[in-house]
mmCIF file of C-alpha atoms in Angstrom:
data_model
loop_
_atom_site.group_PDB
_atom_site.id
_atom_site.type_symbol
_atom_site.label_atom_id
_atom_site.label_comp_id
_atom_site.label_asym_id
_atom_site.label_seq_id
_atom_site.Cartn_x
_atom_site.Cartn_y
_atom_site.Cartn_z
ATOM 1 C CA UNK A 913 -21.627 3.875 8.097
ATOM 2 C CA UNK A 914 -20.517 0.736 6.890
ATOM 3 C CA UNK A 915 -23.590 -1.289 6.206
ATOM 4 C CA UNK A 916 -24.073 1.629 4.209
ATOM 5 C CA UNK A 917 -21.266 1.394 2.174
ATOM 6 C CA UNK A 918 -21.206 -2.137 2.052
ATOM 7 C CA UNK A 919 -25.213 -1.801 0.690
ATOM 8 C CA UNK A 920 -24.354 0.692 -2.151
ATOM 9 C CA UNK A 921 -21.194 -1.408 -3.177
ATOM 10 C CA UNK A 922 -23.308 -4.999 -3.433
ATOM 11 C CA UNK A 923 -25.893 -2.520 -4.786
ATOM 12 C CA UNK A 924 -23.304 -1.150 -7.461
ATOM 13 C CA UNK A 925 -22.381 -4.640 -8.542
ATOM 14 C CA UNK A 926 -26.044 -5.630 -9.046
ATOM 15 C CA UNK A 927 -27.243 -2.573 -11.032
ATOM 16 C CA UNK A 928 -24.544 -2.727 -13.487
ATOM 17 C CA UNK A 929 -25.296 -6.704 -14.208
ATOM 18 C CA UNK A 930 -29.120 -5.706 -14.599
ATOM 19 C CA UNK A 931 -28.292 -2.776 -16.930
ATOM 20 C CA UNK A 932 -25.923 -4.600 -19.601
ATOM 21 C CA UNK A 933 -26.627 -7.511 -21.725
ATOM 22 C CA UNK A 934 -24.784 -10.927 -20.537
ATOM 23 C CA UNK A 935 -22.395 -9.925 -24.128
ATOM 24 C CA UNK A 936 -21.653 -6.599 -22.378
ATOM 25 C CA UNK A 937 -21.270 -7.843 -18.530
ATOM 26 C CA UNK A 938 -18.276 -10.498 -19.813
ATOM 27 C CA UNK A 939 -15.447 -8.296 -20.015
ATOM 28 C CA UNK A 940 -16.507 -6.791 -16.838
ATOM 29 C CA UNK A 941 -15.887 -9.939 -15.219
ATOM 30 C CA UNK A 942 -12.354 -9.258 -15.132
ATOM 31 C CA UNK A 943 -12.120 -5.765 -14.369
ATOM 32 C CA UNK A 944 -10.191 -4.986 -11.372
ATOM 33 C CA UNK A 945 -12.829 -2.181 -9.680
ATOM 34 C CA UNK A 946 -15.539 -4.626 -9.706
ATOM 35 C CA UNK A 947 -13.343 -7.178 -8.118
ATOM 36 C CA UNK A 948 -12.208 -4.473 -5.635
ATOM 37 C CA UNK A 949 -15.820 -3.449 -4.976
ATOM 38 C CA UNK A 950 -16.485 -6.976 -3.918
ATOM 39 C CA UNK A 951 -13.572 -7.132 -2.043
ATOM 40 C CA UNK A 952 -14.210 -4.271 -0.185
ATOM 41 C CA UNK A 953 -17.903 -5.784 0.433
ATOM 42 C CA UNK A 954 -16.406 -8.787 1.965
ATOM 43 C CA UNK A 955 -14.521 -6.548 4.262
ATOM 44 C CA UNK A 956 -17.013 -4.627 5.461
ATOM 45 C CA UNK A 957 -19.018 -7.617 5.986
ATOM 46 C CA UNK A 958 -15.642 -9.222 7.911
ATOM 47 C CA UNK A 959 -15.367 -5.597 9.831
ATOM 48 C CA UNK A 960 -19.182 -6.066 11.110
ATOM 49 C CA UNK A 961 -17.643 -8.790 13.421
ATOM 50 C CA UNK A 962 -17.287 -6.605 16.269
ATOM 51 C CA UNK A 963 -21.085 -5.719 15.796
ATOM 52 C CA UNK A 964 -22.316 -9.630 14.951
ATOM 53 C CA UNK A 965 -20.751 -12.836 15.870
ATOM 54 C CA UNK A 966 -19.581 -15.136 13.318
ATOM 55 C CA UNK A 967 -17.661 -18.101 12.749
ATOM 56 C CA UNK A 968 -13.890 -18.403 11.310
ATOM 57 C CA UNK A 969 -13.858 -19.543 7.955
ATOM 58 C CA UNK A 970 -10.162 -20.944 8.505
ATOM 59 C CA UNK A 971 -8.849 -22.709 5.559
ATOM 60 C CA UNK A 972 -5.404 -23.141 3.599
ATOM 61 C CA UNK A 973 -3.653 -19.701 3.041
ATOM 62 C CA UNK A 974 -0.858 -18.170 1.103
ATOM 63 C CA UNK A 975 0.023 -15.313 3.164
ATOM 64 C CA UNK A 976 1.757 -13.837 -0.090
ATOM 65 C CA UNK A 977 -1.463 -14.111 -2.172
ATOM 66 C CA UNK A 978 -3.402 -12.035 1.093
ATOM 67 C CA UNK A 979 -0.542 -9.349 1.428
ATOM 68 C CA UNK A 980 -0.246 -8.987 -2.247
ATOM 69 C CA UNK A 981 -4.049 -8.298 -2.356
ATOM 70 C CA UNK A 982 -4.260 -5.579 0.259
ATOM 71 C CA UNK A 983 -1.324 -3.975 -1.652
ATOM 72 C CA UNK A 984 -3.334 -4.013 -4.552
ATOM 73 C CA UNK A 985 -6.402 -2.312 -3.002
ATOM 74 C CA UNK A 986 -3.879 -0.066 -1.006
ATOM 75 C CA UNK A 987 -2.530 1.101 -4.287
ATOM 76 C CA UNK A 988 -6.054 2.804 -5.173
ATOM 77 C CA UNK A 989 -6.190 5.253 -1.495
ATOM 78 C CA UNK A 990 -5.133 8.663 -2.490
ATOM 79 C CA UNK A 991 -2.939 8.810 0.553
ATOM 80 C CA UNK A 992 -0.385 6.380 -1.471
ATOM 81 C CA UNK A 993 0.128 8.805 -4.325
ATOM 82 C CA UNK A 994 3.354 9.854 -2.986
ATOM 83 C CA UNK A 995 4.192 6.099 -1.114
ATOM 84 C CA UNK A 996 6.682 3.148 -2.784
ATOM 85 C CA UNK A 997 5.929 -0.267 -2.077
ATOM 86 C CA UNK A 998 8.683 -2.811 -1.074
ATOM 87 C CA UNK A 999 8.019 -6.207 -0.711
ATOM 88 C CA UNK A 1000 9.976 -8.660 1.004
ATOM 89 C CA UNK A 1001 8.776 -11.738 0.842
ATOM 90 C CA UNK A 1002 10.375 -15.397 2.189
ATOM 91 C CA UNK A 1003 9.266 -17.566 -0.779
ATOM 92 C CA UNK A 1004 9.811 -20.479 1.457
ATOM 93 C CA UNK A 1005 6.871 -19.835 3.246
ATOM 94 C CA UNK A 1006 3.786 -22.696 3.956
ATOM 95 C CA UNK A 1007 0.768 -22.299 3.515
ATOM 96 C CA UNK A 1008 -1.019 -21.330 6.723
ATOM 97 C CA UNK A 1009 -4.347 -22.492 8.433
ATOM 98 C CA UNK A 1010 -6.283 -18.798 8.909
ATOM 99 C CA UNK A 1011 -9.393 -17.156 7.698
ATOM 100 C CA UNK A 1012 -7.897 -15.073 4.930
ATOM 101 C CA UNK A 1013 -11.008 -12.182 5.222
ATOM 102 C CA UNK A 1014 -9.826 -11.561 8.228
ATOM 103 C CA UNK A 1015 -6.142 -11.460 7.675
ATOM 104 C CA UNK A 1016 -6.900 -8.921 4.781
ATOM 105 C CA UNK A 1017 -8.746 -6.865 7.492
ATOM 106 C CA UNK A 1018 -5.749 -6.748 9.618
ATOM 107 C CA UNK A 1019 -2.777 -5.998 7.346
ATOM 108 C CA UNK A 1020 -5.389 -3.150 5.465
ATOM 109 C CA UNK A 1021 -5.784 -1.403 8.820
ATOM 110 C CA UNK A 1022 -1.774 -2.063 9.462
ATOM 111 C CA UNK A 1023 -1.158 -0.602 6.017
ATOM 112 C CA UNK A 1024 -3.791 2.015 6.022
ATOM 113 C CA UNK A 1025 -2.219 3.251 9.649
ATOM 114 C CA UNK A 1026 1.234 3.295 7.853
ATOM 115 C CA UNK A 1027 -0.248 5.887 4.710
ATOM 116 C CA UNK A 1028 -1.528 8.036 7.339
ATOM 117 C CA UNK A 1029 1.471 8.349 9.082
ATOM 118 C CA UNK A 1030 3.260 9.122 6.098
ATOM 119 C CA UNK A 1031 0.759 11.225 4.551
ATOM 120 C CA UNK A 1032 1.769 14.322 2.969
ATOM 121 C CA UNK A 1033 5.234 13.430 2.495
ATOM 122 C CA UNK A 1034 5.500 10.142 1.452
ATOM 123 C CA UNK A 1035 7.805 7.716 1.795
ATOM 124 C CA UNK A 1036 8.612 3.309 1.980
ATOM 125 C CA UNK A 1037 5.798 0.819 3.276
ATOM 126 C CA UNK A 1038 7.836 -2.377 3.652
ATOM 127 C CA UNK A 1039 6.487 -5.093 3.988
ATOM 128 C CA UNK A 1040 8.699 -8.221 5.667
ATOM 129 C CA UNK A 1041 7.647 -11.764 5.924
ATOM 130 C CA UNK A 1042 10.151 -14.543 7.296
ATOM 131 C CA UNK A 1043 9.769 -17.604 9.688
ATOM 132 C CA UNK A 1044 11.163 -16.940 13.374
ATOM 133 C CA UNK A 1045 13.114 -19.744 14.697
ATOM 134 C CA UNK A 1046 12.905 -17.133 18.418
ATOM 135 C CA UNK A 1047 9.194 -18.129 19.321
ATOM 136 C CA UNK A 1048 8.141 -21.518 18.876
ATOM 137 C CA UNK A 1049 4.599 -22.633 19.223
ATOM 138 C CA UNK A 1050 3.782 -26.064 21.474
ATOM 139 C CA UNK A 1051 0.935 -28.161 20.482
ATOM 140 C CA UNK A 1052 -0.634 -31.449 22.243
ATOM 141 C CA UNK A 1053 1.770 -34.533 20.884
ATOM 142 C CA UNK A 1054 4.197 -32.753 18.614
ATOM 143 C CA UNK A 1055 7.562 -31.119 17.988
ATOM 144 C CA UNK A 1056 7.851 -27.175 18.345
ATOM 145 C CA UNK A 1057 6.544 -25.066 15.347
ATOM 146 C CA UNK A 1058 8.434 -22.261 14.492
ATOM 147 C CA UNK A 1059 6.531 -18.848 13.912
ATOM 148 C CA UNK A 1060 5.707 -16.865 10.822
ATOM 149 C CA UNK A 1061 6.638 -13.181 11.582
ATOM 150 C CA UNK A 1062 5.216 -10.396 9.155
ATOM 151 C CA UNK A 1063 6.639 -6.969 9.644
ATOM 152 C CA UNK A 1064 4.904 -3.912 8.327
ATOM 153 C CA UNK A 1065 7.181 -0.876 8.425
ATOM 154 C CA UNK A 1066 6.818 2.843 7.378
ATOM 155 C CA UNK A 1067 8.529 6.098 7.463
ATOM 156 C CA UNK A 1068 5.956 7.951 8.942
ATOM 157 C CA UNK A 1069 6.462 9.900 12.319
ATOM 158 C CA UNK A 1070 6.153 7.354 14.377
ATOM 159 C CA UNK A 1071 3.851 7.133 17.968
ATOM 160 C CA UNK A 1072 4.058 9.725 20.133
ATOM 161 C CA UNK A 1073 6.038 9.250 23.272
ATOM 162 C CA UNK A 1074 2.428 10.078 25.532
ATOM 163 C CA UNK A 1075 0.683 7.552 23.383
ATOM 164 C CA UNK A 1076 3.325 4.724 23.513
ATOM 165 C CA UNK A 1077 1.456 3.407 26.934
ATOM 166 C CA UNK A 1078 -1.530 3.002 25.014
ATOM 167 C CA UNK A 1079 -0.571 0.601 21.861
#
């Protein structure tokens, strides 16, 4: 379950700070699995949402910076052994007012759903962000804002036509 895994990964962290000296536990600092093992804490803790209620924690956001990072962790699933990476970023994008937990959570599933439909015979994740000038959001006292659109493509098999009604 996932407070199970999100127990033994905390639980991880913790036994390997109690077992090495402070001299021993600096260069772990850096290390990339122990950042990914919190990471992945904080998700399952984000995922437990639909279980608990909690707040947003909405706060200034490079979208870049959050796609990058699920990239990163998407890099260590076995299902993107045989998967290249393209990134496609608009440079000239703000940053955004979100909660970036939860963005993670929802470009991870997006990306995870693209591996398995390409798994076993690989393929392109692309990954697309640009500003749409088509959809414009309206708020109380101001001018139109124009939309950030973020594409996440694969080629995987696609939905099947019976299933189409259901997404």
């Amino acid at each position: 379950s996932m407070e199970f895994f999100n127990t033994y990964a905390r639980d991880a962290i913790a036994w390997t700070r109690t077992k090495l000296s402070p001299d021993d536990v600096s260069w772990l600092r850096d290390l990339p699995i122990r950042t990914d093992l919190e990471g992945i804490a904080t998700l399952v803790d984000d995922l437990m949402i639909f279980t608990h209620s909690e707040d947003l924690r909405v706060a200034p956001v490079n979208i870049h910076f959050v796609l990058d990072g699920v990239l990163d962790l998407l890099v260590l699933d076995p299902l993107a052994s045989r998967v290249s990476v393209e990134r496609r970023f608009d440079p000239s994008i703000p940053e955004l007012l979100a909660d970036a937990d939860r963005l993670t959570q929802v470009f991870l599933n997006l990306a995870r759903n693209a591996l398995q439909a390409m798994e076993g015979r690989g393929g392109v994740l692309t990954i697309t962000t640009r500003m749409s000038l088509d959809h414009h959001l309206f708020s109380a006292g101001s001018d139109h804002t124009s939309t950030l659109v973020i594409e996440v493509q694969d080629d995987g098999v696609g939905i099947a036509e019976e299933d189409l009604s259901r997404v």
